[in-house]
Amino acid sequence: RELQKTTMQRVRIKQWILLALRTLAIAALVISFARPSVRGPLAQAFGGDGSRAVGILVDNSLSMSLRNQDGELMEQVRSALKTILEDLRPSDEALVRTTSGNERSRTSELSSPLTAVSHVDDIVGRGGSRTLSASIESLADRLNESSRVNKELYVLTDLQESTFDDSTASADLSAFSLRLIPVAARRIENVGIGKVSVESRIVEVGQPVQLSAVLTNYGTTAIDGYVSSVFLGEDRVGQA
């Protein structure tokens, strides 16, 4: 009887320990989703009050002016960017950069989400886009200067082959929570004009002029019967 009593006590202790471990596991899972904050004297030791440094890279190459079933890609990107920024807390830091144009240097400083939102509508498609890998690496280097322990990196892109190379090959992104947000839901024809020249030796007012152009298919499928047009202002003056 004494042995049976001792055995039952041990079983009960093991059951209580198992219950406690399960309770702690559930509590840890809930806390991880709640993004807990550390305040007061311990804040500095634990990297602040739980606020984040969030970097958002916007692909604003010329292909973003194309459209799919949901409308213009650039407008979809601006809408997604606003959603991300509006979801941040006032204590978070935000840094928005683009792959093309002056915007990539104009928004070079970390700011409040509210300030970053005010510049979203200024982002438009531009030429001269850098590769995503170079843009990501530059943005990651800037975010690493932040004192925030929690760092997140968003990339909004249409995944065009000309800019979407091995984007994580050179940059060390181990300290970041990386999220890729594609905006193109289907393949889109992507034809670019590589060269245009005037073939007519004499150009006179009111007389036709012969032009030649080299078009390159940057898409993934062959294109037959592609039509190109020449505009003078808003008027179509030629087609081939």
PDB file of C-alpha atoms in Angstrom, residues 113-213:
ATOM      1  CA  PRO A 113       4.562  56.197 -40.556  1.00  0.00           C
ATOM      2  CA  LEU A 114       2.346  59.293 -40.842  1.00  0.00           C
ATOM      3  CA  THR A 115       5.120  61.249 -42.577  1.00  0.00           C
ATOM      4  CA  ALA A 116       5.885  58.349 -44.910  1.00  0.00           C
ATOM      5  CA  VAL A 117       2.213  58.042 -45.938  1.00  0.00           C
ATOM      6  CA  SER A 118       2.177  61.681 -47.052  1.00  0.00           C
ATOM      7  CA  HIS A 119       4.753  60.890 -49.775  1.00  0.00           C
ATOM      8  CA  VAL A 120       3.095  57.772 -51.226  1.00  0.00           C
ATOM      9  CA  ASP A 121       1.153  59.555 -53.976  1.00  0.00           C
ATOM     10  CA  ASP A 122       4.375  61.181 -55.216  1.00  0.00           C
ATOM     11  CA  ILE A 123       5.774  57.807 -56.309  1.00  0.00           C
ATOM     12  CA  VAL A 124       5.419  57.264 -60.060  1.00  0.00           C
ATOM     13  CA  GLY A 125       6.990  54.956 -62.607  1.00  0.00           C
ATOM     14  CA  ARG A 126      10.406  56.042 -63.903  1.00  0.00           C
ATOM     15  CA  GLY A 127      13.183  54.703 -66.087  1.00  0.00           C
ATOM     16  CA  GLY A 128      16.707  53.798 -65.065  1.00  0.00           C
ATOM     17  CA  SER A 129      15.721  51.208 -62.487  1.00  0.00           C
ATOM     18  CA  ARG A 130      18.386  49.474 -60.417  1.00  0.00           C
ATOM     19  CA  THR A 131      18.186  45.756 -59.767  1.00  0.00           C
ATOM     20  CA  LEU A 132      16.225  44.666 -56.728  1.00  0.00           C
ATOM     21  CA  SER A 133      19.323  43.125 -55.143  1.00  0.00           C
ATOM     22  CA  ALA A 134      21.192  46.455 -55.180  1.00  0.00           C
ATOM     23  CA  SER A 135      18.147  48.331 -53.877  1.00  0.00           C
ATOM     24  CA  ILE A 136      17.474  45.793 -51.121  1.00  0.00           C
ATOM     25  CA  GLU A 137      21.088  45.849 -49.978  1.00  0.00           C
ATOM     26  CA  SER A 138      21.110  49.659 -49.810  1.00  0.00           C
ATOM     27  CA  LEU A 139      17.848  49.724 -47.853  1.00  0.00           C
ATOM     28  CA  ALA A 140      19.030  47.003 -45.447  1.00  0.00           C
ATOM     29  CA  ASP A 141      22.251  48.924 -44.740  1.00  0.00           C
ATOM     30  CA  ARG A 142      20.231  52.022 -43.853  1.00  0.00           C
ATOM     31  CA  LEU A 143      17.834  50.094 -41.585  1.00  0.00           C
ATOM     32  CA  ASN A 144      20.768  48.531 -39.746  1.00  0.00           C
ATOM     33  CA  GLU A 145      21.619  52.027 -38.488  1.00  0.00           C
ATOM     34  CA  SER A 146      18.354  52.093 -36.528  1.00  0.00           C
ATOM     35  CA  SER A 147      18.427  51.270 -32.817  1.00  0.00           C
ATOM     36  CA  ARG A 148      15.234  49.215 -33.173  1.00  0.00           C
ATOM     37  CA  VAL A 149      15.763  45.509 -32.545  1.00  0.00           C
ATOM     38  CA  ASN A 150      12.709  44.473 -34.586  1.00  0.00           C
ATOM     39  CA  LYS A 151      13.393  45.149 -38.274  1.00  0.00           C
ATOM     40  CA  GLU A 152      11.065  44.327 -41.139  1.00  0.00           C
ATOM     41  CA  LEU A 153      11.643  44.617 -44.866  1.00  0.00           C
ATOM     42  CA  TYR A 154       8.903  44.671 -47.506  1.00  0.00           C
ATOM     43  CA  VAL A 155       9.490  44.417 -51.267  1.00  0.00           C
ATOM     44  CA  LEU A 156       6.643  45.414 -53.611  1.00  0.00           C
ATOM     45  CA  THR A 157       7.389  44.419 -57.205  1.00  0.00           C
ATOM     46  CA  ASP A 158       5.928  43.016 -60.424  1.00  0.00           C
ATOM     47  CA  LEU A 159       8.770  40.460 -60.598  1.00  0.00           C
ATOM     48  CA  GLN A 160      10.004  41.540 -64.029  1.00  0.00           C
ATOM     49  CA  GLU A 161      13.009  39.466 -65.062  1.00  0.00           C
ATOM     50  CA  SER A 162      15.024  42.573 -65.994  1.00  0.00           C
ATOM     51  CA  THR A 163      15.055  43.797 -62.368  1.00  0.00           C
ATOM     52  CA  PHE A 164      14.263  40.669 -60.332  1.00  0.00           C
ATOM     53  CA  ASP A 165      17.645  38.953 -60.133  1.00  0.00           C
ATOM     54  CA  ASP A 166      18.927  36.892 -57.188  1.00  0.00           C
ATOM     55  CA  SER A 167      17.785  39.587 -54.772  1.00  0.00           C
ATOM     56  CA  THR A 168      19.070  38.014 -51.560  1.00  0.00           C
ATOM     57  CA  ALA A 169      22.427  36.731 -52.831  1.00  0.00           C
ATOM     58  CA  SER A 170      24.666  39.610 -51.707  1.00  0.00           C
ATOM     59  CA  ALA A 171      22.779  41.174 -48.802  1.00  0.00           C
ATOM     60  CA  ASP A 172      22.820  39.760 -45.262  1.00  0.00           C
ATOM     61  CA  LEU A 173      19.134  39.786 -44.329  1.00  0.00           C
ATOM     62  CA  SER A 174      19.346  37.489 -41.308  1.00  0.00           C
ATOM     63  CA  ALA A 175      18.314  40.324 -38.974  1.00  0.00           C
ATOM     64  CA  PHE A 176      15.176  41.129 -40.971  1.00  0.00           C
ATOM     65  CA  SER A 177      11.707  39.740 -41.329  1.00  0.00           C
ATOM     66  CA  LEU A 178      11.462  39.789 -45.142  1.00  0.00           C
ATOM     67  CA  ARG A 179       8.148  39.917 -47.016  1.00  0.00           C
ATOM     68  CA  LEU A 180       7.840  39.826 -50.805  1.00  0.00           C
ATOM     69  CA  ILE A 181       4.570  41.258 -52.142  1.00  0.00           C
ATOM     70  CA  PRO A 182       4.052  40.645 -55.897  1.00  0.00           C
ATOM     71  CA  VAL A 183       1.467  42.808 -57.674  1.00  0.00           C
ATOM     72  CA  ALA A 184       1.241  41.135 -61.102  1.00  0.00           C
ATOM     73  CA  ALA A 185      -1.246  38.264 -61.133  1.00  0.00           C
ATOM     74  CA  ARG A 186      -0.502  37.107 -64.674  1.00  0.00           C
ATOM     75  CA  ARG A 187       2.159  37.334 -67.360  1.00  0.00           C
ATOM     76  CA  ILE A 188       2.249  40.675 -69.117  1.00  0.00           C
ATOM     77  CA  GLU A 189       3.786  41.448 -72.503  1.00  0.00           C
ATOM     78  CA  ASN A 190       6.812  43.671 -71.996  1.00  0.00           C
ATOM     79  CA  VAL A 191       8.192  45.204 -75.182  1.00  0.00           C
ATOM     80  CA  GLY A 192      10.756  47.992 -75.008  1.00  0.00           C
ATOM     81  CA  ILE A 193      12.042  50.445 -77.628  1.00  0.00           C
ATOM     82  CA  GLY A 194      15.799  50.083 -77.774  1.00  0.00           C
ATOM     83  CA  LYS A 195      16.668  52.483 -80.597  1.00  0.00           C
ATOM     84  CA  VAL A 196      14.917  55.002 -82.884  1.00  0.00           C
ATOM     85  CA  SER A 197      16.561  56.728 -85.835  1.00  0.00           C
ATOM     86  CA  VAL A 198      15.474  59.054 -88.673  1.00  0.00           C
ATOM     87  CA  GLU A 199      16.096  57.403 -92.064  1.00  0.00           C
ATOM     88  CA  SER A 200      14.992  60.326 -94.259  1.00  0.00           C
ATOM     89  CA  ARG A 201      17.936  62.377 -95.431  1.00  0.00           C
ATOM     90  CA  ILE A 202      15.832  65.501 -95.902  1.00  0.00           C
ATOM     91  CA  VAL A 203      13.183  66.560 -93.415  1.00  0.00           C
ATOM     92  CA  GLU A 204      10.724  69.161 -94.706  1.00  0.00           C
ATOM     93  CA  VAL A 205       7.588  70.667 -93.218  1.00  0.00           C
ATOM     94  CA  GLY A 206       4.492  68.871 -94.422  1.00  0.00           C
ATOM     95  CA  GLN A 207       6.439  65.979 -95.932  1.00  0.00           C
ATOM     96  CA  PRO A 208       6.514  62.387 -94.631  1.00  0.00           C
ATOM     97  CA  VAL A 209       9.511  61.241 -92.630  1.00  0.00           C
ATOM     98  CA  GLN A 210      10.781  57.671 -92.490  1.00  0.00           C
ATOM     99  CA  LEU A 211      11.734  56.322 -89.067  1.00  0.00           C
ATOM    100  CA  SER A 212      13.215  53.003 -88.011  1.00  0.00           C
ATOM    101  CA  ALA A 213      13.013  51.504 -84.546  1.00  0.00           C
TER     102      ALA A 213
END
